[in-house]
XYZ file of C-alpha atoms in Angstrom:
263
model
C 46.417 -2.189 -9.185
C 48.368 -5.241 -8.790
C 50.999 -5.636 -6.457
C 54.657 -6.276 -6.699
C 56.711 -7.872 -4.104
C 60.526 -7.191 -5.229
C 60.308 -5.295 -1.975
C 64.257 -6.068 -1.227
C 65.344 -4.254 -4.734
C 63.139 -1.341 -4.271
C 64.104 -0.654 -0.258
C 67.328 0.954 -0.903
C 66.054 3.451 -3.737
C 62.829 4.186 -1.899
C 61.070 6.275 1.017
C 59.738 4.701 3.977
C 55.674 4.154 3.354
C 53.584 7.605 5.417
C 51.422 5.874 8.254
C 48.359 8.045 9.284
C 45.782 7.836 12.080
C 42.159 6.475 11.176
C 39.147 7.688 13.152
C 35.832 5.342 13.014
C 33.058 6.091 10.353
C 30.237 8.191 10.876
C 27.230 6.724 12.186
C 24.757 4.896 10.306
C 22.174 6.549 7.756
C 18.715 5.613 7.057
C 17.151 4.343 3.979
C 20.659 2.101 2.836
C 20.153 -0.569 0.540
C 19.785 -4.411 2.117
C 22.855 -5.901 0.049
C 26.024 -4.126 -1.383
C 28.823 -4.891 -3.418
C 32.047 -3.288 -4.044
C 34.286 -5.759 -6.477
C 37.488 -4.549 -8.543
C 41.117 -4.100 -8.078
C 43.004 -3.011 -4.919
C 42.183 0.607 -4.995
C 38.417 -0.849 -3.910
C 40.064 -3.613 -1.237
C 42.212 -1.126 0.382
C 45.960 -1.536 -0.059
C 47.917 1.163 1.281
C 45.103 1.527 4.098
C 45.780 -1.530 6.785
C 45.046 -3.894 8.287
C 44.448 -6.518 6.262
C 42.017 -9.303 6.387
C 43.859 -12.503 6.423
C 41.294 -14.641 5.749
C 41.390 -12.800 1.977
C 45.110 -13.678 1.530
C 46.738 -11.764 -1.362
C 43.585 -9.353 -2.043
C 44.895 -7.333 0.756
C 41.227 -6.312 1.853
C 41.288 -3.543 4.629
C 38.255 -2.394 6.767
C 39.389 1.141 6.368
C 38.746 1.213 2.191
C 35.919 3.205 1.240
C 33.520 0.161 0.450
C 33.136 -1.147 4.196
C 33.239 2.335 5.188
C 30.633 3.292 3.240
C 28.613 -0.097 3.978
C 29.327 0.463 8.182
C 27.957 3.754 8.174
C 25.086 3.241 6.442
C 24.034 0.110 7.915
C 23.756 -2.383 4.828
C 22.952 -5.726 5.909
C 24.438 -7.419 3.308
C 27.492 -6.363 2.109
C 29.815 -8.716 -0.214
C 33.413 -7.996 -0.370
C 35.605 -9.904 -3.268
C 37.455 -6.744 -4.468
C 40.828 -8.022 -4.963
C 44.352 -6.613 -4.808
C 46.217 -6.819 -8.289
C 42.505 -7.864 -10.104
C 41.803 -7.010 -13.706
C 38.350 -6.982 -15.452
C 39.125 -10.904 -16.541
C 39.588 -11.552 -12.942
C 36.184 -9.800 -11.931
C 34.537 -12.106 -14.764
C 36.127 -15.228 -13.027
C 36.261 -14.529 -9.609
C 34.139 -11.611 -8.497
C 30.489 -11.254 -9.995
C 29.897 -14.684 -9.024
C 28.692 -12.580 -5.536
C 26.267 -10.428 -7.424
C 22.787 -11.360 -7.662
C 19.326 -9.476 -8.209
C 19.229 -8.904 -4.755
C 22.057 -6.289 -4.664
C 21.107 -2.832 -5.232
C 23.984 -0.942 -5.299
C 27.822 -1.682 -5.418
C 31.321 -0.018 -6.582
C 34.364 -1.060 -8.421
C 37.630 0.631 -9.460
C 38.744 -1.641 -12.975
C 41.323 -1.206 -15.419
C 45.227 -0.168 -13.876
C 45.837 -4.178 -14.108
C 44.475 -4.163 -17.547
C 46.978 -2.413 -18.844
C 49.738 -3.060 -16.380
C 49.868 0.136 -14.894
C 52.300 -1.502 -12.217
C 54.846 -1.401 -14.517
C 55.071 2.002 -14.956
C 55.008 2.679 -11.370
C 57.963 0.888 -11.342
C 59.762 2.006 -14.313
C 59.494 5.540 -13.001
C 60.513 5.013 -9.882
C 63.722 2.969 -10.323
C 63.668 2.283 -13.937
C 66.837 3.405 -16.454
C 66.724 6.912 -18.220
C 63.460 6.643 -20.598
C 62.160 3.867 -19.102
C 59.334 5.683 -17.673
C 58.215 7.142 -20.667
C 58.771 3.840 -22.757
C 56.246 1.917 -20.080
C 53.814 4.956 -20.037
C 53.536 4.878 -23.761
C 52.620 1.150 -23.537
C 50.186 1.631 -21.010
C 47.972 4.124 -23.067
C 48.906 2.680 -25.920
C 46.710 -0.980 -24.293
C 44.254 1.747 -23.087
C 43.102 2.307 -26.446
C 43.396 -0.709 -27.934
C 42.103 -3.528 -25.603
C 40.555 -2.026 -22.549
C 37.478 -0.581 -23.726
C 36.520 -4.227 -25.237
C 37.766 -5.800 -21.076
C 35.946 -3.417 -19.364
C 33.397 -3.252 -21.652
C 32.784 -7.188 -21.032
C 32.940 -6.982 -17.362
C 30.119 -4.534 -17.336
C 27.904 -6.212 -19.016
C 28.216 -9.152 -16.990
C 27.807 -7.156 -13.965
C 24.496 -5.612 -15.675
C 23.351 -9.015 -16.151
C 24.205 -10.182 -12.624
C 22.366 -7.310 -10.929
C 20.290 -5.873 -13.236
C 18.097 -3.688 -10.365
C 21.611 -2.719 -9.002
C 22.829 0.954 -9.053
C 26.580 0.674 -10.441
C 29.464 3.380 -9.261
C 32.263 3.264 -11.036
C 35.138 5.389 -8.883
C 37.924 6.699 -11.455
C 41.690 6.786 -10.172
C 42.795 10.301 -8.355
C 46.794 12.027 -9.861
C 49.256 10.549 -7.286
C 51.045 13.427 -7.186
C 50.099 17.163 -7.951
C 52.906 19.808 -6.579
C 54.603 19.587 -4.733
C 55.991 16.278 -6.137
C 58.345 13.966 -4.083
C 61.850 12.873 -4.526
C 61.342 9.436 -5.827
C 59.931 9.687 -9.171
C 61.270 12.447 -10.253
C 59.173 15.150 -10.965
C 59.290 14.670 -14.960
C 58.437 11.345 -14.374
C 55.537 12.137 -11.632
C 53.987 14.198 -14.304
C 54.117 11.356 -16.903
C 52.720 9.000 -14.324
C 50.000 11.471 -13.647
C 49.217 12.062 -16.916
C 49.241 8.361 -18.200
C 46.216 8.166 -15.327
C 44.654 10.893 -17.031
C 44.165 8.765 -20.024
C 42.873 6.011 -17.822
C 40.371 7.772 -16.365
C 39.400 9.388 -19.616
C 38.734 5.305 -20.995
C 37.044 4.425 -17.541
C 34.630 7.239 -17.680
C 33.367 6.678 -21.259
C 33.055 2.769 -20.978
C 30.948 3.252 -17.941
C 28.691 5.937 -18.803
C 28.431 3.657 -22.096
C 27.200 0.944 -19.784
C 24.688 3.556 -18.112
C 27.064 3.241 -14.931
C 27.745 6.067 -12.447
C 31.272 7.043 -12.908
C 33.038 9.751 -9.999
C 35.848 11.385 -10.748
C 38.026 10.972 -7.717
C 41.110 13.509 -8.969
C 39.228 16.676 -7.770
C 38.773 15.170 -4.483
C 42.352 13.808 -3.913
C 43.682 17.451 -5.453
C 46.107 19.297 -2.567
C 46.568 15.773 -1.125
C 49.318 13.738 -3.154
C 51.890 11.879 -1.973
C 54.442 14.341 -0.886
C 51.659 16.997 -0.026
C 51.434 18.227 3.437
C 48.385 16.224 4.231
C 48.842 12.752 1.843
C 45.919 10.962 0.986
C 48.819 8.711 -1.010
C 51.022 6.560 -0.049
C 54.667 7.676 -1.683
C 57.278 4.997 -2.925
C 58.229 3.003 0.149
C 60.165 -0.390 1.066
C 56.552 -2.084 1.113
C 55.879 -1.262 -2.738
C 52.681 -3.060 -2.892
C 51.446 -0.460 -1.027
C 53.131 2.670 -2.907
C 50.930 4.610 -4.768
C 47.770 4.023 -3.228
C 45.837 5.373 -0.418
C 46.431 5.504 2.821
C 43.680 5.334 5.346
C 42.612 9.191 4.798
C 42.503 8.448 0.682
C 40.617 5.675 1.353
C 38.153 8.239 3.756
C 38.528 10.155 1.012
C 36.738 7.718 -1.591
C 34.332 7.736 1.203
C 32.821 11.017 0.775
C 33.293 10.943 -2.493
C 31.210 8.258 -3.206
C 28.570 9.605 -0.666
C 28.421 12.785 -2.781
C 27.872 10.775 -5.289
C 24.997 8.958 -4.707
């Protein structure tokens, strides 16, 4: 989802960002596709996991997010990485399928928190005046219904069209909360910002099983692990808000088993 930087309001108000220990991948697997993609917003490059690539700038790519993970263990040759912090399905049109080809065979994406500015209502709940949070929510679903399925629906089909031999995952967006819930939303508002990702998910998962996609459903997998859990797979609101709300190294491991469940 795409980052905000107003880092010096939100400091004061929030909790300083959980850092967890990352151990290495397991080792590689036989029979892995020759070239791999994993394209979409920053819950694919890896925010809230570290370290970042440099080289990728803004997109915030981290070796630790599921997609390299997933591509070092199973010892893809060819793995192409333009997932992109803050991206929304316009963005993968532009700037991401461009690295697709025949050649790939499988590849990953999480689209559509940008798309309907799902940012916004992280921040509204967190720091926002009374009623804010449910003012932004409603807005958010609201765009869900109304312009999403058409965006994602477009950046599917160009995907399809760029690799048409490719198996497609699409990887759906896990509650950021659960119980316990943390001091900062709330826990009315925690609920509506789970919730309001419920209806996400619900629009992600028909638009890509109408594409004949792969969709996973990461919010059983994340369950017992939100941000103020005992073992967070979540990043809770922190100083560094660009990486609130997303996973942290273990989420991202997380994603990783998920995804090789999945296929």
């Amino acid at each position: 989802m795409r980052p905000t930087f107003r880092a010096a309001r939100l400091a004061a108000a929030l909790a300083a960002v959980s850092s967890l220990l990352w151990s290495a991948p397991p080792t590689a697997a036989a029979g892995a596709p020759t070239a791999s993609a994993a394209l979409g917003d920053s819950y694919t490059s890896g925010v809230g996991a570290g370290p970042y690539d440099l080289a990728g700038g803004l997109c915030l790519r981290s070796p630790r997010a599921h997609a390299p993970l997933w591509a070092a263990a199973h010892g893809v040759r060819d793995f192409r990485f333009p997932a992109c912090a803050g991206a929304t399905s316009d963005d993968a049109l532009r700037k991401q399928v461009g690295a697709l080809d025949p050649g790939v065979r499988l590849f990953t994406l999480t689209l559509g928190g940008n798309d309907v500015g799902y940012s916004r209502v992280m921040l509204a709940c967190s720091v926002g005046l009374p009623g804010t949070c449910d003012g932004e929510a409603d807005r958010a679903e609201a765009e869900m219904d109304r312009s999403l399925p058409h965006r994602l629906d477009a950046a599917y089909h160009a995907i399809a069209q760029r690799a048409p031999h490719a198996r497609v995952v699409v990887l759906g967006y896990p509650y950021l909360f659960g119980a316990p819930s943390c001091p900062v939303p709330s826990p009315p508002n925690a609920r509506r910002m789970d919730a309001a990702l419920d209806h996400l998910d619900a629009v992600v998962a028909d638009r890509a099983r109408a594409a004949r996609f792969t969709y996973l459903d990461a919010r059983r997998t994340f369950a017992g692990h939100g941000a103020c859990s005992g073992a967070p797979w979540i990043n809770p609101a922190g100083p560094l808000f660009w990486e609130s709300y997303h996973p942290n190294a273990e989420g991202q491991r997380g994603y990783f088993r998920l995804l090789s469940r999945g296929i």
